[in-house]
mmCIF file of C-alpha atoms and ligand atoms in Angstrom:
data_model
loop_
_atom_site.group_PDB
_atom_site.id
_atom_site.type_symbol
_atom_site.label_atom_id
_atom_site.label_comp_id
_atom_site.label_asym_id
_atom_site.label_seq_id
_atom_site.Cartn_x
_atom_site.Cartn_y
_atom_site.Cartn_z
ATOM 1 C CA UNK A 1 -2.236 48.111 18.130
ATOM 2 C CA UNK A 2 0.233 48.807 20.873
ATOM 3 C CA UNK A 3 -0.633 48.462 24.386
ATOM 4 C CA UNK A 4 1.632 49.328 27.408
ATOM 5 C CA UNK A 5 1.161 46.785 30.259
ATOM 6 C CA UNK A 6 1.786 48.318 33.569
ATOM 7 C CA UNK A 7 4.080 45.641 35.061
ATOM 8 C CA UNK A 8 7.614 44.859 35.779
ATOM 9 C CA UNK A 9 6.857 41.034 36.064
ATOM 10 C CA UNK A 10 8.293 39.135 33.152
ATOM 11 C CA UNK A 11 6.020 35.975 34.063
ATOM 12 C CA UNK A 12 2.852 38.122 33.859
ATOM 13 C CA UNK A 13 4.109 39.585 30.493
ATOM 14 C CA UNK A 14 4.710 36.052 28.834
ATOM 15 C CA UNK A 15 1.153 35.052 30.001
ATOM 16 C CA UNK A 16 -0.403 38.208 28.530
ATOM 17 C CA UNK A 17 1.465 37.760 25.314
ATOM 18 C CA UNK A 18 0.167 34.179 25.154
ATOM 19 C CA UNK A 19 -3.356 35.060 25.643
ATOM 20 C CA UNK A 20 -3.586 38.157 23.338
ATOM 21 C CA UNK A 21 -3.570 37.688 19.760
ATOM 22 C CA UNK A 22 -0.419 38.985 17.930
ATOM 23 C CA UNK A 23 -2.128 41.963 16.552
ATOM 24 C CA UNK A 24 -1.776 43.554 19.881
ATOM 25 C CA UNK A 25 1.813 44.503 20.575
ATOM 26 C CA UNK A 26 2.512 44.346 24.307
ATOM 27 C CA UNK A 27 5.113 46.372 26.009
ATOM 28 C CA UNK A 28 6.090 46.208 29.572
ATOM 29 C CA UNK A 29 7.472 48.951 31.828
ATOM 30 C CA UNK A 30 10.699 47.370 31.603
ATOM 31 C CA UNK A 31 10.498 47.604 27.748
ATOM 32 C CA UNK A 32 9.744 51.423 28.543
ATOM 33 C CA UNK A 33 12.614 51.891 30.755
ATOM 34 C CA UNK A 34 10.323 52.887 33.643
ATOM 35 C CA UNK A 35 11.745 51.163 36.740
ATOM 36 C CA UNK A 36 9.965 53.185 39.627
ATOM 37 C CA UNK A 37 7.591 51.290 41.863
ATOM 38 C CA UNK A 38 4.119 52.552 41.695
ATOM 39 C CA UNK A 39 2.548 52.825 45.128
ATOM 40 C CA UNK A 40 -0.592 50.765 45.442
ATOM 41 C CA UNK A 41 -2.455 52.044 48.275
ATOM 42 C CA UNK A 42 -6.181 51.817 47.411
ATOM 43 C CA UNK A 43 -8.504 49.668 49.383
ATOM 44 C CA UNK A 44 -9.881 47.851 46.429
ATOM 45 C CA UNK A 45 -8.725 45.801 43.364
ATOM 46 C CA UNK A 46 -10.199 48.156 41.157
ATOM 47 C CA UNK A 47 -8.610 51.165 42.983
ATOM 48 C CA UNK A 48 -5.116 49.632 42.806
ATOM 49 C CA UNK A 49 -5.496 48.763 39.087
ATOM 50 C CA UNK A 50 -6.604 52.133 38.412
ATOM 51 C CA UNK A 51 -3.758 53.747 40.147
ATOM 52 C CA UNK A 52 -1.284 51.685 38.034
ATOM 53 C CA UNK A 53 -2.850 52.212 34.682
ATOM 54 C CA UNK A 54 -3.487 56.056 35.429
ATOM 55 C CA UNK A 55 0.201 56.504 36.244
ATOM 56 C CA UNK A 56 1.233 55.039 33.056
ATOM 57 C CA UNK A 57 -1.405 56.665 30.980
ATOM 58 C CA UNK A 58 -0.421 59.984 32.342
ATOM 59 C CA UNK A 59 3.175 59.437 31.828
ATOM 60 C CA UNK A 60 3.094 57.825 28.012
ATOM 61 C CA UNK A 61 -0.545 59.055 26.877
ATOM 62 C CA UNK A 62 -0.894 55.737 25.093
ATOM 63 C CA UNK A 63 -3.486 52.828 25.573
ATOM 64 C CA UNK A 64 -2.410 50.949 28.527
ATOM 65 C CA UNK A 65 -3.542 48.500 31.152
ATOM 66 C CA UNK A 66 -2.758 47.126 34.635
ATOM 67 C CA UNK A 67 -3.970 44.260 36.877
ATOM 68 C CA UNK A 68 -4.466 43.794 40.532
ATOM 69 C CA UNK A 69 -4.946 40.370 41.963
ATOM 70 C CA UNK A 70 -5.174 38.673 45.331
ATOM 71 C CA UNK A 71 -6.788 35.991 47.260
ATOM 72 C CA UNK A 72 -10.192 36.672 49.334
ATOM 73 C CA UNK A 73 -11.332 34.480 52.192
ATOM 74 C CA UNK A 74 -14.790 35.337 53.229
ATOM 75 C CA UNK A 75 -14.679 33.843 56.549
ATOM 76 C CA UNK A 76 -11.746 36.045 57.338
ATOM 77 C CA UNK A 77 -13.702 39.149 56.522
ATOM 78 C CA UNK A 78 -12.176 39.174 52.978
ATOM 79 C CA UNK A 79 -8.466 38.915 54.093
ATOM 80 C CA UNK A 80 -5.791 38.913 52.807
ATOM 81 C CA UNK A 81 -7.542 40.621 49.884
ATOM 82 C CA UNK A 82 -5.735 43.689 48.417
ATOM 83 C CA UNK A 83 -3.111 42.990 51.042
ATOM 84 C CA UNK A 84 -2.346 39.418 49.715
ATOM 85 C CA UNK A 85 1.274 40.026 48.820
ATOM 86 C CA UNK A 86 2.098 41.634 52.278
ATOM 87 C CA UNK A 87 -0.251 39.683 54.585
ATOM 88 C CA UNK A 88 2.322 38.234 56.861
ATOM 89 C CA UNK A 89 4.878 41.109 56.537
ATOM 90 C CA UNK A 90 3.756 44.595 55.940
ATOM 91 C CA UNK A 91 7.182 45.784 55.135
ATOM 92 C CA UNK A 92 10.150 44.412 53.639
ATOM 93 C CA UNK A 93 10.258 41.854 50.610
ATOM 94 C CA UNK A 94 7.115 39.499 49.845
ATOM 95 C CA UNK A 95 7.399 36.238 51.750
ATOM 96 C CA UNK A 96 4.991 33.879 50.038
ATOM 97 C CA UNK A 97 6.077 30.934 52.587
ATOM 98 C CA UNK A 98 5.164 33.189 55.533
ATOM 99 C CA UNK A 99 1.880 34.251 53.919
ATOM 100 C CA UNK A 100 0.700 30.633 53.482
ATOM 101 C CA UNK A 101 1.448 29.756 57.058
ATOM 102 C CA UNK A 102 -0.272 32.797 58.339
ATOM 103 C CA UNK A 103 -3.482 31.886 56.519
ATOM 104 C CA UNK A 104 -3.335 28.122 57.456
ATOM 105 C CA UNK A 105 -3.135 29.337 60.956
ATOM 106 C CA UNK A 106 -5.898 31.883 60.713
ATOM 107 C CA UNK A 107 -8.157 29.086 59.429
ATOM 108 C CA UNK A 108 -7.095 26.562 61.976
ATOM 109 C CA UNK A 109 -10.419 26.212 63.782
ATOM 110 C CA UNK A 110 -12.527 27.592 60.926
ATOM 111 C CA UNK A 111 -15.046 25.146 59.278
ATOM 112 C CA UNK A 112 -15.692 27.607 56.152
ATOM 113 C CA UNK A 113 -12.454 27.216 54.225
ATOM 114 C CA UNK A 114 -13.940 28.865 50.877
ATOM 115 C CA UNK A 115 -12.001 31.337 49.136
ATOM 116 C CA UNK A 116 -11.389 32.939 45.656
ATOM 117 C CA UNK A 117 -8.728 34.481 43.606
ATOM 118 C CA UNK A 118 -9.634 37.643 41.802
ATOM 119 C CA UNK A 119 -7.955 39.724 39.205
ATOM 120 C CA UNK A 120 -9.054 43.083 38.163
ATOM 121 C CA UNK A 121 -7.544 44.745 34.930
ATOM 122 C CA UNK A 122 -8.046 48.217 34.282
ATOM 123 C CA UNK A 123 -7.707 49.264 30.561
ATOM 124 C CA UNK A 124 -7.297 52.879 29.628
ATOM 125 C CA UNK A 125 -7.658 53.579 25.922
ATOM 126 C CA UNK A 126 -5.735 56.424 24.164
ATOM 127 C CA UNK A 127 -9.046 58.521 24.152
ATOM 128 C CA UNK A 128 -9.185 58.260 27.876
ATOM 129 C CA UNK A 129 -11.970 55.811 28.241
ATOM 130 C CA UNK A 130 -11.577 53.536 31.232
ATOM 131 C CA UNK A 131 -12.735 49.827 31.348
ATOM 132 C CA UNK A 132 -12.648 47.209 34.087
ATOM 133 C CA UNK A 133 -12.478 43.448 33.610
ATOM 134 C CA UNK A 134 -12.717 41.166 36.557
ATOM 135 C CA UNK A 135 -11.978 37.257 36.630
ATOM 136 C CA UNK A 136 -12.454 35.124 39.500
ATOM 137 C CA UNK A 137 -11.647 31.486 40.444
ATOM 138 C CA UNK A 138 -13.490 30.011 43.385
ATOM 139 C CA UNK A 139 -12.052 27.287 45.691
ATOM 140 C CA UNK A 140 -11.131 26.199 49.150
ATOM 141 C CA UNK A 141 -8.060 26.622 51.279
ATOM 142 C CA UNK A 142 -6.293 23.156 51.865
ATOM 143 C CA UNK A 143 -5.275 21.911 55.353
ATOM 144 C CA UNK A 144 -1.570 22.136 54.575
ATOM 145 C CA UNK A 145 0.785 23.403 51.990
ATOM 146 C CA UNK A 146 1.043 20.793 48.861
ATOM 147 C CA UNK A 147 2.925 21.020 45.560
ATOM 148 C CA UNK A 148 5.699 22.998 44.299
ATOM 149 C CA UNK A 149 4.559 24.693 41.126
ATOM 150 C CA UNK A 150 3.265 28.319 40.628
ATOM 151 C CA UNK A 151 3.749 30.940 43.346
ATOM 152 C CA UNK A 152 1.901 32.953 46.076
ATOM 153 C CA UNK A 153 -0.954 31.046 47.674
ATOM 154 C CA UNK A 154 -1.000 28.388 44.927
ATOM 155 C CA UNK A 155 0.262 25.586 47.442
ATOM 156 C CA UNK A 156 -2.941 26.011 49.611
ATOM 157 C CA UNK A 157 -5.590 26.876 46.946
ATOM 158 C CA UNK A 158 -7.771 23.867 45.801
ATOM 159 C CA UNK A 159 -10.118 25.152 42.686
ATOM 160 C CA UNK A 160 -13.636 24.044 42.747
ATOM 161 C CA UNK A 161 -13.878 20.882 40.704
ATOM 162 C CA UNK A 162 -10.278 19.572 41.476
ATOM 163 C CA UNK A 163 -8.746 17.607 44.419
ATOM 164 C CA UNK A 164 -5.268 19.135 44.074
ATOM 165 C CA UNK A 165 -3.946 22.547 45.017
ATOM 166 C CA UNK A 166 -2.821 25.087 42.050
ATOM 167 C CA UNK A 167 0.809 24.232 43.036
ATOM 168 C CA UNK A 168 0.185 20.580 42.178
ATOM 169 C CA UNK A 169 -1.853 21.029 39.215
ATOM 170 C CA UNK A 170 0.586 23.241 37.338
ATOM 171 C CA UNK A 171 0.473 25.918 34.766
ATOM 172 C CA UNK A 172 -1.554 24.305 31.944
ATOM 173 C CA UNK A 173 -4.483 23.630 34.033
ATOM 174 C CA UNK A 174 -4.132 27.047 36.173
ATOM 175 C CA UNK A 175 -3.889 29.153 32.963
ATOM 176 C CA UNK A 176 -7.207 27.615 31.666
ATOM 177 C CA UNK A 177 -9.112 28.473 34.660
ATOM 178 C CA UNK A 178 -7.305 31.119 36.541
ATOM 179 C CA UNK A 179 -8.826 34.752 37.680
ATOM 180 C CA UNK A 180 -6.039 36.222 35.651
ATOM 181 C CA UNK A 181 -6.779 34.270 32.416
ATOM 182 C CA UNK A 182 -10.314 34.941 32.971
ATOM 183 C CA UNK A 183 -9.953 38.734 33.222
ATOM 184 C CA UNK A 184 -7.424 38.647 30.562
ATOM 185 C CA UNK A 185 -9.771 36.763 28.079
ATOM 186 C CA UNK A 186 -12.515 39.252 28.833
ATOM 187 C CA UNK A 187 -10.271 42.068 27.963
ATOM 188 C CA UNK A 188 -9.113 40.167 24.676
ATOM 189 C CA UNK A 189 -12.912 39.709 23.730
ATOM 190 C CA UNK A 190 -13.513 43.511 24.288
ATOM 191 C CA UNK A 191 -10.348 44.483 22.235
ATOM 192 C CA UNK A 192 -10.839 42.202 19.542
ATOM 193 C CA UNK A 193 -14.453 43.375 18.932
ATOM 194 C CA UNK A 194 -13.444 47.167 19.294
ATOM 195 C CA UNK A 195 -10.368 47.052 16.819
HETATM 196 P P1 LIG B 201 -0.595 40.697 41.928
HETATM 197 O O1 LIG B 201 -1.480 42.023 42.069
HETATM 198 O O2 LIG B 201 -0.808 40.001 40.894
HETATM 199 O O3 LIG B 201 0.732 41.155 42.086
HETATM 200 O O4 LIG B 201 -0.863 39.747 43.091
HETATM 201 C C1 LIG B 201 -0.884 40.162 44.407
HETATM 202 C C2 LIG B 201 -0.697 39.032 45.468
HETATM 203 O O5 LIG B 201 -1.740 38.126 45.275
HETATM 204 C C3 LIG B 201 0.622 38.018 45.023
HETATM 205 O O6 LIG B 201 1.724 38.421 45.497
HETATM 206 C C4 LIG B 201 0.022 36.773 45.526
HETATM 207 O O7 LIG B 201 0.343 36.667 46.892
HETATM 208 C C5 LIG B 201 -1.394 36.649 45.583
HETATM 209 N N1 LIG B 201 -1.738 36.104 44.208
HETATM 210 C C6 LIG B 201 -2.216 36.717 43.063
HETATM 211 N N2 LIG B 201 -2.259 35.852 42.017
HETATM 212 C C7 LIG B 201 -2.047 34.738 42.510
HETATM 213 C C8 LIG B 201 -2.040 33.367 41.831
HETATM 214 O O8 LIG B 201 -2.405 33.113 40.794
HETATM 215 N N3 LIG B 201 -1.541 32.491 42.736
HETATM 216 C C9 LIG B 201 -1.135 32.691 43.832
HETATM 217 N N4 LIG B 201 -1.153 33.840 44.483
HETATM 218 C C10 LIG B 201 -1.427 34.806 43.899
#
């Protein structure tokens, strides 16, 4: 079965290909020579995943999926949330270091440092059926940046049950418990049962 993954991100593509069985042939937007940026301006993760998946579905008319992820800090009213990539800088390039520092600063006097990463995948099948899969990993925000692996908020996120940040723990552990892996595994179970 062929599935178009609405991403230009080669790291995500590798992760998805590793998780889904080989009977699913995954093609990215780069494989499809689609280089435009899709504007994600919804205020929910589901909304943004739908925008991306629907854009690709309308274009190619084939089964496809898109993901949207972010970090949610309840004591900050859910921030950085859907704005995770551009928390420190609304325009211009994504600056992960600035995002981490801004979040540490925002939590400076906060006792509740709990947080979770979330991924929502929107799958649209060739017949137009729409399904959502949501994965989360709960944890806390550290007091300072630690570790050099991963990306984004990994240097300040300590998953529950561990004492180190994702950036210290590395890909093997992260890929077992991450929000993205959980959502992908849910989609995998659904697809394997359906096809
Ligand atoms: P995306 O929707 O997967 O592109 O994620 C949006 C933003 O959320 C990223 O730019 C990061 O700031 C943050 N984020 C999502 N997933 C992760 C993760 O696994 N580790 C660290 N940051 C993440």
